């Protein structure tokens, strides 16, 4: 049995994907890696853990060879807002990192998961019920790296027979790890601020409609598409997936059903607002439903109830320490 390598494992997704993979495939079979250097003793909690910079091909080779890696979940990347602040670094991490992963996968015959994004779409894409196959002309460096990434994964699948698979993930809402500099981070912040302060200042306008998904659904979708029968996948990179299409005002309203006094005001960040305005308002993910049975479990109300309960528990535990 080969092992599973996760790059960028200490981020928002990896913090929940690694435990889920370990539960399903066995703790010793999942190697968590990240650029971050953990404090002394910190690695024990996420072991097996290794420092790995995905822009350094020899480091990837070393880990894949040493641990007999058969599957790579390549999460390491700069997200939309962070990428816009450092476009050159974003190109290096997002493109060189993926190229190195695909090259090592070619050499060792690994299966690869690539997390694409709603950022692959741009202002000329139809913004409502955005189809699986449509115009992809993003205006952000993040989107450009994700479109190029989708194409590169398709190329490695067609040219070298590498089993690459991917999802166009929407904004992800979670309570375990903080989001890493994306345009949809406001949603997570809104929940955490609601529980801590009962108020929040949102950096997107009240009526900015975007797709979102609760993290347990995202983790299930990633593992599901990786286990899907290859012959059923009409698309490799990447499938549209979504769970809800919501605005800041609608999330605030859902939170108010649990925290009636929750107050939200709006101070628009022009950079992130411009990114959001170039993205779809809702995705058509019927191809994922049809081809490999994608079905989310959480809608806005179910996610809100669970998020608030988990965050309250987390806050109580932190205060009790
Ligand atoms: N979170 C979302 O809402 C979302 C939505 C769509 C797609 N995605 C994609 O999913 C992936 C993971 O996202 P996330 O939210 O966990 O991001 P994150 O920013 O929370 O985590 C990314 C991790 O990558 C690490 N990293 C950065 N540079 C690295 C390098 N050179 N080598 C190795 N590790 C490096 C960082 O230290 C960080 O821990 C990304 O590819 C992102 O584009 C995320």
mmCIF file of C-alpha atoms and ligand atoms in Angstrom:
data_model
loop_
_atom_site.group_PDB
_atom_site.id
_atom_site.type_symbol
_atom_site.label_atom_id
_atom_site.label_comp_id
_atom_site.label_asym_id
_atom_site.label_seq_id
_atom_site.Cartn_x
_atom_site.Cartn_y
_atom_site.Cartn_z
ATOM 1 C CA UNK A 1 0.000 0.000 0.000
ATOM 2 C CA UNK A 2 1.439 3.369 -1.023
ATOM 3 C CA UNK A 3 1.163 6.532 1.072
ATOM 4 C CA UNK A 4 -0.637 9.840 0.540
ATOM 5 C CA UNK A 5 1.282 13.135 0.505
ATOM 6 C CA UNK A 6 -0.478 16.410 1.355
ATOM 7 C CA UNK A 7 1.326 19.667 0.486
ATOM 8 C CA UNK A 8 0.263 22.925 2.172
ATOM 9 C CA UNK A 9 -1.166 20.698 4.907
ATOM 10 C CA UNK A 10 -1.245 23.327 7.664
ATOM 11 C CA UNK A 11 -3.687 25.640 5.847
ATOM 12 C CA UNK A 12 -7.460 25.991 6.073
ATOM 13 C CA UNK A 13 -8.210 22.871 3.992
ATOM 14 C CA UNK A 14 -5.237 20.712 5.020
ATOM 15 C CA UNK A 15 -6.034 21.114 8.729
ATOM 16 C CA UNK A 16 -9.242 19.154 8.111
ATOM 17 C CA UNK A 17 -8.289 17.058 5.087
ATOM 18 C CA UNK A 18 -5.307 15.380 6.812
ATOM 19 C CA UNK A 19 -7.339 14.038 9.788
ATOM 20 C CA UNK A 20 -10.102 12.882 7.402
ATOM 21 C CA UNK A 21 -7.610 11.043 5.166
ATOM 22 C CA UNK A 22 -5.954 9.472 8.213
ATOM 23 C CA UNK A 23 -9.280 8.274 9.528
ATOM 24 C CA UNK A 24 -10.133 6.685 6.187
ATOM 25 C CA UNK A 25 -6.782 5.274 5.061
ATOM 26 C CA UNK A 26 -4.765 4.955 8.305
ATOM 27 C CA UNK A 27 -2.723 7.473 10.284
ATOM 28 C CA UNK A 28 0.685 6.248 9.100
ATOM 29 C CA UNK A 29 -0.297 6.368 5.427
ATOM 30 C CA UNK A 30 -0.770 10.161 5.272
ATOM 31 C CA UNK A 31 2.291 12.439 5.249
ATOM 32 C CA UNK A 32 1.459 16.077 6.065
ATOM 33 C CA UNK A 33 3.929 18.658 4.718
ATOM 34 C CA UNK A 34 4.063 22.455 4.567
ATOM 35 C CA UNK A 35 6.458 25.348 4.128
ATOM 36 C CA UNK A 36 5.806 26.377 7.716
ATOM 37 C CA UNK A 37 8.383 25.369 10.287
ATOM 38 C CA UNK A 38 6.581 24.107 13.356
ATOM 39 C CA UNK A 39 7.705 25.161 16.842
ATOM 40 C CA UNK A 40 9.705 22.547 18.803
ATOM 41 C CA UNK A 41 7.301 19.780 19.775
ATOM 42 C CA UNK A 42 4.627 21.145 17.412
ATOM 43 C CA UNK A 43 5.171 18.451 14.797
ATOM 44 C CA UNK A 44 3.993 15.691 17.150
ATOM 45 C CA UNK A 45 0.357 16.787 16.869
ATOM 46 C CA UNK A 46 0.381 16.474 13.053
ATOM 47 C CA UNK A 47 2.909 13.618 12.671
ATOM 48 C CA UNK A 48 3.934 12.184 10.323
ATOM 49 C CA UNK A 49 4.896 15.738 9.307
ATOM 50 C CA UNK A 50 7.731 17.117 7.216
ATOM 51 C CA UNK A 51 8.896 20.520 6.036
ATOM 52 C CA UNK A 52 8.442 20.698 2.255
ATOM 53 C CA UNK A 53 8.724 23.685 -0.077
ATOM 54 C CA UNK A 54 6.883 22.654 -3.245
ATOM 55 C CA UNK A 55 8.957 25.091 -5.333
ATOM 56 C CA UNK A 56 12.017 22.904 -4.580
ATOM 57 C CA UNK A 57 11.769 19.801 -6.834
ATOM 58 C CA UNK A 58 14.453 17.834 -4.975
ATOM 59 C CA UNK A 59 12.481 18.123 -1.722
ATOM 60 C CA UNK A 60 9.395 16.667 -3.424
ATOM 61 C CA UNK A 61 11.437 13.841 -4.966
ATOM 62 C CA UNK A 62 12.959 13.013 -1.614
ATOM 63 C CA UNK A 63 9.601 12.770 0.192
ATOM 64 C CA UNK A 64 7.879 10.812 -2.609
ATOM 65 C CA UNK A 65 10.750 8.343 -2.850
ATOM 66 C CA UNK A 66 11.331 7.941 0.879
ATOM 67 C CA UNK A 67 7.659 7.396 1.792
ATOM 68 C CA UNK A 68 6.615 5.480 -1.355
ATOM 69 C CA UNK A 69 3.954 8.074 -2.142
ATOM 70 C CA UNK A 70 1.184 6.971 -4.522
ATOM 71 C CA UNK A 71 -1.229 9.902 -4.194
ATOM 72 C CA UNK A 72 -0.595 13.654 -3.819
ATOM 73 C CA UNK A 73 -3.161 16.188 -2.597
ATOM 74 C CA UNK A 74 -1.429 19.376 -3.733
ATOM 75 C CA UNK A 75 -2.908 22.148 -1.569
ATOM 76 C CA UNK A 76 0.079 24.541 -1.349
ATOM 77 C CA UNK A 77 -0.759 27.845 -3.041
ATOM 78 C CA UNK A 78 -1.233 31.563 -2.485
ATOM 79 C CA UNK A 79 -4.944 32.445 -2.392
ATOM 80 C CA UNK A 80 -6.649 35.253 -4.309
ATOM 81 C CA UNK A 81 -6.067 38.297 -2.070
ATOM 82 C CA UNK A 82 -2.563 37.177 -0.975
ATOM 83 C CA UNK A 83 -1.678 36.488 -4.616
ATOM 84 C CA UNK A 84 -2.824 39.942 -5.710
ATOM 85 C CA UNK A 85 -0.536 41.440 -3.031
ATOM 86 C CA UNK A 86 2.453 39.404 -4.293
ATOM 87 C CA UNK A 87 1.821 38.350 -7.919
ATOM 88 C CA UNK A 88 5.387 37.229 -8.660
ATOM 89 C CA UNK A 89 5.489 34.980 -5.594
ATOM 90 C CA UNK A 90 2.005 33.663 -6.451
ATOM 91 C CA UNK A 91 3.182 32.666 -9.935
ATOM 92 C CA UNK A 92 6.197 30.907 -8.482
ATOM 93 C CA UNK A 93 4.341 28.980 -5.758
ATOM 94 C CA UNK A 94 1.169 28.227 -7.730
ATOM 95 C CA UNK A 95 2.790 27.361 -11.066
ATOM 96 C CA UNK A 96 6.269 26.013 -10.227
ATOM 97 C CA UNK A 97 4.795 24.145 -7.263
ATOM 98 C CA UNK A 98 2.209 22.407 -9.447
ATOM 99 C CA UNK A 99 4.708 21.720 -12.247
ATOM 100 C CA UNK A 100 7.087 20.090 -9.737
ATOM 101 C CA UNK A 101 4.254 17.987 -8.313
ATOM 102 C CA UNK A 102 3.183 16.831 -11.786
ATOM 103 C CA UNK A 103 6.761 16.007 -12.759
ATOM 104 C CA UNK A 104 7.320 13.909 -9.646
ATOM 105 C CA UNK A 105 3.921 12.259 -10.263
ATOM 106 C CA UNK A 106 5.022 11.434 -13.820
ATOM 107 C CA UNK A 107 8.250 9.906 -12.581
ATOM 108 C CA UNK A 108 6.710 7.836 -9.777
ATOM 109 C CA UNK A 109 3.214 7.238 -11.265
ATOM 110 C CA UNK A 110 1.287 9.126 -8.548
ATOM 111 C CA UNK A 111 -2.375 10.157 -8.636
ATOM 112 C CA UNK A 112 -2.756 13.956 -8.141
ATOM 113 C CA UNK A 113 -5.549 16.091 -6.681
ATOM 114 C CA UNK A 114 -5.496 19.761 -7.754
ATOM 115 C CA UNK A 115 -7.828 22.230 -5.992
ATOM 116 C CA UNK A 116 -8.978 24.708 -8.590
ATOM 117 C CA UNK A 117 -11.330 27.561 -7.761
ATOM 118 C CA UNK A 118 -14.214 29.772 -8.847
ATOM 119 C CA UNK A 119 -11.314 32.194 -9.453
ATOM 120 C CA UNK A 120 -10.786 30.551 -12.873
ATOM 121 C CA UNK A 121 -13.729 32.580 -14.156
ATOM 122 C CA UNK A 122 -13.703 36.262 -15.064
ATOM 123 C CA UNK A 123 -15.903 39.189 -16.072
ATOM 124 C CA UNK A 124 -16.686 37.718 -19.513
ATOM 125 C CA UNK A 125 -17.944 34.423 -18.005
ATOM 126 C CA UNK A 126 -21.743 34.051 -17.608
ATOM 127 C CA UNK A 127 -22.180 34.933 -13.909
ATOM 128 C CA UNK A 128 -25.355 32.998 -13.109
ATOM 129 C CA UNK A 129 -25.488 29.178 -13.255
ATOM 130 C CA UNK A 130 -21.937 29.332 -14.651
ATOM 131 C CA UNK A 131 -21.602 26.219 -16.848
ATOM 132 C CA UNK A 132 -18.969 23.503 -16.464
ATOM 133 C CA UNK A 133 -17.492 24.402 -19.858
ATOM 134 C CA UNK A 134 -17.490 28.143 -20.486
ATOM 135 C CA UNK A 135 -15.306 31.225 -20.967
ATOM 136 C CA UNK A 136 -12.318 31.270 -18.576
ATOM 137 C CA UNK A 137 -10.627 34.684 -18.834
ATOM 138 C CA UNK A 138 -9.817 35.622 -15.194
ATOM 139 C CA UNK A 139 -8.392 39.058 -14.378
ATOM 140 C CA UNK A 140 -6.518 38.043 -11.195
ATOM 141 C CA UNK A 141 -3.080 36.418 -10.989
ATOM 142 C CA UNK A 142 -4.693 33.754 -8.772
ATOM 143 C CA UNK A 143 -7.256 32.919 -11.460
ATOM 144 C CA UNK A 144 -4.600 32.897 -14.164
ATOM 145 C CA UNK A 145 -2.515 30.360 -12.196
ATOM 146 C CA UNK A 146 -5.598 28.218 -11.566
ATOM 147 C CA UNK A 147 -6.654 28.162 -15.245
ATOM 148 C CA UNK A 148 -3.090 27.343 -16.270
ATOM 149 C CA UNK A 149 -3.062 24.695 -13.515
ATOM 150 C CA UNK A 150 -6.244 23.070 -14.827
ATOM 151 C CA UNK A 151 -4.775 22.957 -18.338
ATOM 152 C CA UNK A 152 -1.437 21.615 -17.113
ATOM 153 C CA UNK A 153 -3.187 18.828 -15.177
ATOM 154 C CA UNK A 154 -5.239 17.945 -18.264
ATOM 155 C CA UNK A 155 -2.049 17.920 -20.325
ATOM 156 C CA UNK A 156 -0.280 15.521 -17.943
ATOM 157 C CA UNK A 157 -3.365 13.271 -17.977
ATOM 158 C CA UNK A 158 -3.567 13.180 -21.795
ATOM 159 C CA UNK A 159 0.139 13.232 -22.614
ATOM 160 C CA UNK A 160 1.580 11.064 -19.842
ATOM 161 C CA UNK A 161 -1.445 9.161 -18.525
ATOM 162 C CA UNK A 162 -1.179 10.715 -15.045
ATOM 163 C CA UNK A 163 -4.379 10.276 -13.019
ATOM 164 C CA UNK A 164 -5.025 13.972 -12.244
ATOM 165 C CA UNK A 165 -8.370 15.054 -10.792
ATOM 166 C CA UNK A 166 -9.652 18.412 -9.605
ATOM 167 C CA UNK A 167 -12.510 20.516 -8.282
ATOM 168 C CA UNK A 168 -13.368 24.185 -8.785
ATOM 169 C CA UNK A 169 -13.996 24.909 -5.135
ATOM 170 C CA UNK A 170 -16.084 27.902 -4.040
ATOM 171 C CA UNK A 171 -15.397 29.920 -0.841
ATOM 172 C CA UNK A 172 -14.944 27.516 2.068
ATOM 173 C CA UNK A 173 -16.361 28.103 5.547
ATOM 174 C CA UNK A 174 -14.660 26.351 8.466
ATOM 175 C CA UNK A 175 -13.840 26.700 12.148
ATOM 176 C CA UNK A 176 -10.638 24.632 12.621
ATOM 177 C CA UNK A 177 -8.000 26.819 10.898
ATOM 178 C CA UNK A 178 -8.212 30.455 9.832
ATOM 179 C CA UNK A 179 -8.609 31.132 6.100
ATOM 180 C CA UNK A 180 -5.435 31.981 4.213
ATOM 181 C CA UNK A 181 -6.036 35.264 2.357
ATOM 182 C CA UNK A 182 -8.974 34.620 0.023
ATOM 183 C CA UNK A 183 -11.793 36.902 -1.145
ATOM 184 C CA UNK A 184 -14.424 34.783 0.629
ATOM 185 C CA UNK A 185 -12.632 34.957 4.017
ATOM 186 C CA UNK A 186 -15.345 37.412 5.122
ATOM 187 C CA UNK A 187 -17.762 34.505 5.637
ATOM 188 C CA UNK A 188 -15.526 32.768 8.199
ATOM 189 C CA UNK A 189 -14.763 36.102 9.885
ATOM 190 C CA UNK A 190 -18.477 36.892 10.120
ATOM 191 C CA UNK A 191 -19.133 33.689 12.088
ATOM 192 C CA UNK A 192 -16.122 34.074 14.396
ATOM 193 C CA UNK A 193 -16.870 37.748 15.098
ATOM 194 C CA UNK A 194 -20.550 36.971 15.689
ATOM 195 C CA UNK A 195 -19.612 34.528 18.450
ATOM 196 C CA UNK A 196 -16.879 36.703 19.997
ATOM 197 C CA UNK A 197 -18.176 40.267 19.613
ATOM 198 C CA UNK A 198 -21.726 40.085 18.181
ATOM 199 C CA UNK A 199 -20.607 42.559 15.508
ATOM 200 C CA UNK A 200 -18.572 42.525 12.285
ATOM 201 C CA UNK A 201 -17.302 44.959 9.661
ATOM 202 C CA UNK A 202 -17.510 43.264 6.260
ATOM 203 C CA UNK A 203 -15.055 44.042 3.441
ATOM 204 C CA UNK A 204 -17.492 43.053 0.646
ATOM 205 C CA UNK A 205 -20.794 44.824 -0.059
ATOM 206 C CA UNK A 206 -23.987 43.393 1.494
ATOM 207 C CA UNK A 207 -25.334 42.106 -1.819
ATOM 208 C CA UNK A 208 -22.152 40.451 -3.209
ATOM 209 C CA UNK A 209 -23.399 37.003 -4.231
ATOM 210 C CA UNK A 210 -20.825 34.170 -4.359
ATOM 211 C CA UNK A 211 -20.780 30.382 -4.045
ATOM 212 C CA UNK A 212 -19.847 28.880 -0.683
ATOM 213 C CA UNK A 213 -19.436 25.451 0.870
ATOM 214 C CA UNK A 214 -19.012 24.152 4.419
ATOM 215 C CA UNK A 215 -15.653 22.411 4.935
ATOM 216 C CA UNK A 216 -17.044 18.913 5.727
ATOM 217 C CA UNK A 217 -18.700 18.924 2.287
ATOM 218 C CA UNK A 218 -15.480 20.120 0.612
ATOM 219 C CA UNK A 219 -13.419 17.364 2.275
ATOM 220 C CA UNK A 220 -15.997 14.746 1.271
ATOM 221 C CA UNK A 221 -16.017 16.051 -2.324
ATOM 222 C CA UNK A 222 -12.217 15.883 -2.622
ATOM 223 C CA UNK A 223 -12.018 12.313 -1.327
ATOM 224 C CA UNK A 224 -15.062 11.297 -3.376
ATOM 225 C CA UNK A 225 -13.708 12.549 -6.714
ATOM 226 C CA UNK A 226 -10.349 10.877 -5.995
ATOM 227 C CA UNK A 227 -12.103 7.534 -5.392
ATOM 228 C CA UNK A 228 -14.501 7.859 -8.347
ATOM 229 C CA UNK A 229 -14.295 5.293 -11.114
ATOM 230 C CA UNK A 230 -11.962 6.829 -13.714
ATOM 231 C CA UNK A 231 -14.195 5.874 -16.640
ATOM 232 C CA UNK A 232 -17.055 8.000 -15.247
ATOM 233 C CA UNK A 233 -15.030 11.234 -15.208
ATOM 234 C CA UNK A 234 -15.810 13.230 -18.346
ATOM 235 C CA UNK A 235 -13.720 16.092 -16.947
ATOM 236 C CA UNK A 236 -10.486 15.889 -15.036
ATOM 237 C CA UNK A 237 -9.640 19.500 -14.296
ATOM 238 C CA UNK A 238 -11.772 20.552 -12.923
ATOM 239 C CA UNK A 239 -15.373 19.917 -11.822
ATOM 240 C CA UNK A 240 -17.612 22.814 -10.726
ATOM 241 C CA UNK A 241 -18.888 22.086 -7.194
ATOM 242 C CA UNK A 242 -20.998 24.245 -4.910
ATOM 243 C CA UNK A 243 -23.361 24.000 -1.960
ATOM 244 C CA UNK A 244 -24.963 27.456 -1.769
ATOM 245 C CA UNK A 245 -24.946 30.850 -3.459
ATOM 246 C CA UNK A 246 -25.144 33.559 -0.770
ATOM 247 C CA UNK A 247 -24.514 37.232 0.058
ATOM 248 C CA UNK A 248 -23.009 38.741 3.240
ATOM 249 C CA UNK A 249 -26.499 40.062 4.117
ATOM 250 C CA UNK A 250 -27.993 36.555 3.855
ATOM 251 C CA UNK A 251 -25.276 35.001 6.031
ATOM 252 C CA UNK A 252 -25.767 37.787 8.602
ATOM 253 C CA UNK A 253 -29.519 37.093 8.591
ATOM 254 C CA UNK A 254 -28.937 33.355 9.107
ATOM 255 C CA UNK A 255 -26.622 34.148 12.056
ATOM 256 C CA UNK A 256 -29.229 36.540 13.528
ATOM 257 C CA UNK A 257 -31.668 33.633 13.830
ATOM 258 C CA UNK A 258 -29.258 32.330 16.528
ATOM 259 C CA UNK A 259 -27.673 35.610 17.743
ATOM 260 C CA UNK A 260 -30.479 38.212 17.366
ATOM 261 C CA UNK A 261 -28.334 41.237 18.264
ATOM 262 C CA UNK A 262 -25.605 40.513 15.662
ATOM 263 C CA UNK A 263 -24.713 43.796 13.940
ATOM 264 C CA UNK A 264 -22.888 44.099 10.592
ATOM 265 C CA UNK A 265 -21.560 47.198 8.892
ATOM 266 C CA UNK A 266 -19.708 47.454 5.614
ATOM 267 C CA UNK A 267 -16.321 48.988 4.766
ATOM 268 C CA UNK A 268 -15.595 47.899 1.220
ATOM 269 C CA UNK A 269 -12.062 46.784 0.341
ATOM 270 C CA UNK A 270 -11.804 47.818 -3.340
ATOM 271 C CA UNK A 271 -9.265 45.088 -4.207
ATOM 272 C CA UNK A 272 -11.304 42.197 -2.833
ATOM 273 C CA UNK A 273 -14.604 43.707 -4.045
ATOM 274 C CA UNK A 274 -13.203 43.906 -7.583
ATOM 275 C CA UNK A 275 -12.111 40.256 -7.378
ATOM 276 C CA UNK A 276 -15.554 39.183 -6.110
ATOM 277 C CA UNK A 277 -17.305 41.210 -8.829
ATOM 278 C CA UNK A 278 -15.340 39.292 -11.486
ATOM 279 C CA UNK A 279 -16.462 35.876 -10.153
ATOM 280 C CA UNK A 280 -19.680 33.896 -10.765
ATOM 281 C CA UNK A 281 -22.753 34.541 -8.604
ATOM 282 C CA UNK A 282 -23.689 30.863 -8.832
ATOM 283 C CA UNK A 283 -22.190 27.722 -10.370
ATOM 284 C CA UNK A 284 -23.875 24.957 -12.324
ATOM 285 C CA UNK A 285 -22.378 21.798 -10.787
ATOM 286 C CA UNK A 286 -24.711 19.306 -12.483
ATOM 287 C CA UNK A 287 -21.774 17.556 -14.231
ATOM 288 C CA UNK A 288 -20.323 16.619 -10.810
ATOM 289 C CA UNK A 289 -23.770 15.402 -9.677
ATOM 290 C CA UNK A 290 -24.150 13.277 -12.793
ATOM 291 C CA UNK A 291 -20.638 11.901 -13.216
ATOM 292 C CA UNK A 292 -19.625 10.955 -9.679
ATOM 293 C CA UNK A 293 -22.662 11.556 -7.486
ATOM 294 C CA UNK A 294 -21.682 14.866 -5.864
ATOM 295 C CA UNK A 295 -24.286 16.021 -3.319
ATOM 296 C CA UNK A 296 -23.598 18.545 -0.518
ATOM 297 C CA UNK A 297 -25.017 17.880 2.968
ATOM 298 C CA UNK A 298 -24.994 21.449 4.303
ATOM 299 C CA UNK A 299 -27.130 24.372 3.115
ATOM 300 C CA UNK A 300 -26.833 27.869 4.664
ATOM 301 C CA UNK A 301 -29.023 27.111 7.689
ATOM 302 C CA UNK A 302 -27.398 23.754 8.474
ATOM 303 C CA UNK A 303 -23.922 25.270 8.115
ATOM 304 C CA UNK A 304 -24.800 28.270 10.298
ATOM 305 C CA UNK A 305 -26.162 26.090 13.100
ATOM 306 C CA UNK A 306 -23.105 23.812 13.078
ATOM 307 C CA UNK A 307 -20.534 26.634 12.717
ATOM 308 C CA UNK A 308 -21.958 28.622 15.630
ATOM 309 C CA UNK A 309 -22.151 25.568 17.895
ATOM 310 C CA UNK A 310 -18.535 24.543 17.084
ATOM 311 C CA UNK A 311 -17.198 28.075 17.504
ATOM 312 C CA UNK A 312 -18.961 28.493 20.859
ATOM 313 C CA UNK A 313 -17.416 25.198 22.056
ATOM 314 C CA UNK A 314 -13.994 26.327 20.823
ATOM 315 C CA UNK A 315 -14.287 29.698 22.577
ATOM 316 C CA UNK A 316 -15.457 28.074 25.821
ATOM 317 C CA UNK A 317 -12.533 25.625 25.703
ATOM 318 C CA UNK A 318 -10.047 28.476 25.098
ATOM 319 C CA UNK A 319 -11.501 30.508 28.007
ATOM 320 C CA UNK A 320 -11.429 27.450 30.301
ATOM 321 C CA UNK A 321 -7.729 26.908 29.693
HETATM 322 N N1 LIG B 1 -10.016 27.977 1.112
HETATM 323 C C1 LIG B 1 -10.770 28.236 0.041
HETATM 324 O O1 LIG B 1 -11.830 28.881 0.169
HETATM 325 C C2 LIG B 1 -10.361 27.704 -1.320
HETATM 326 C C3 LIG B 1 -11.269 27.815 -2.385
HETATM 327 C C4 LIG B 1 -10.874 27.353 -3.644
HETATM 328 C C5 LIG B 1 -9.641 26.750 -3.820
HETATM 329 N N2 LIG B 1 -8.785 26.660 -2.772
HETATM 330 C C6 LIG B 1 -7.477 26.053 -3.013
HETATM 331 O O2 LIG B 1 -7.198 25.021 -2.074
HETATM 332 C C7 LIG B 1 -5.810 24.995 -1.742
HETATM 333 C C8 LIG B 1 -5.631 25.096 -0.244
HETATM 334 O O3 LIG B 1 -6.285 26.261 0.213
HETATM 335 P P1 LIG B 1 -6.288 26.699 1.749
HETATM 336 O O4 LIG B 1 -7.505 27.514 1.941
HETATM 337 O O5 LIG B 1 -6.007 25.564 2.640
HETATM 338 O O6 LIG B 1 -5.044 27.710 1.718
HETATM 339 P P2 LIG B 1 -4.182 28.268 2.962
HETATM 340 O O7 LIG B 1 -3.594 29.557 2.522
HETATM 341 O O8 LIG B 1 -4.989 28.223 4.207
HETATM 342 O O9 LIG B 1 -3.039 27.154 3.060
HETATM 343 C C9 LIG B 1 -2.046 27.025 2.083
HETATM 344 C C10 LIG B 1 -0.821 26.410 2.745
HETATM 345 O O10 LIG B 1 0.209 26.331 1.756
HETATM 346 C C11 LIG B 1 1.434 26.596 2.417
HETATM 347 N N3 LIG B 1 2.428 27.016 1.439
HETATM 348 C C12 LIG B 1 2.602 28.246 0.884
HETATM 349 N N4 LIG B 1 3.655 28.246 0.060
HETATM 350 C C13 LIG B 1 4.174 26.991 0.079
HETATM 351 C C14 LIG B 1 5.268 26.357 -0.556
HETATM 352 N N5 LIG B 1 6.093 27.024 -1.374
HETATM 353 N N6 LIG B 1 5.486 25.041 -0.305
HETATM 354 C C15 LIG B 1 4.678 24.349 0.529
HETATM 355 N N7 LIG B 1 3.642 24.904 1.189
HETATM 356 C C16 LIG B 1 3.380 26.205 0.954
HETATM 357 C C17 LIG B 1 1.120 27.670 3.444
HETATM 358 O O11 LIG B 1 2.083 27.675 4.486
HETATM 359 C C18 LIG B 1 -0.279 27.240 3.917
HETATM 360 O O12 LIG B 1 -0.211 26.459 5.087
HETATM 361 C C19 LIG B 1 -5.185 26.138 -2.538
HETATM 362 O O13 LIG B 1 -4.632 25.623 -3.728
HETATM 363 C C20 LIG B 1 -6.337 27.056 -2.848
HETATM 364 O O14 LIG B 1 -6.115 27.781 -4.030
HETATM 365 C C21 LIG B 1 -9.115 27.120 -1.526
#
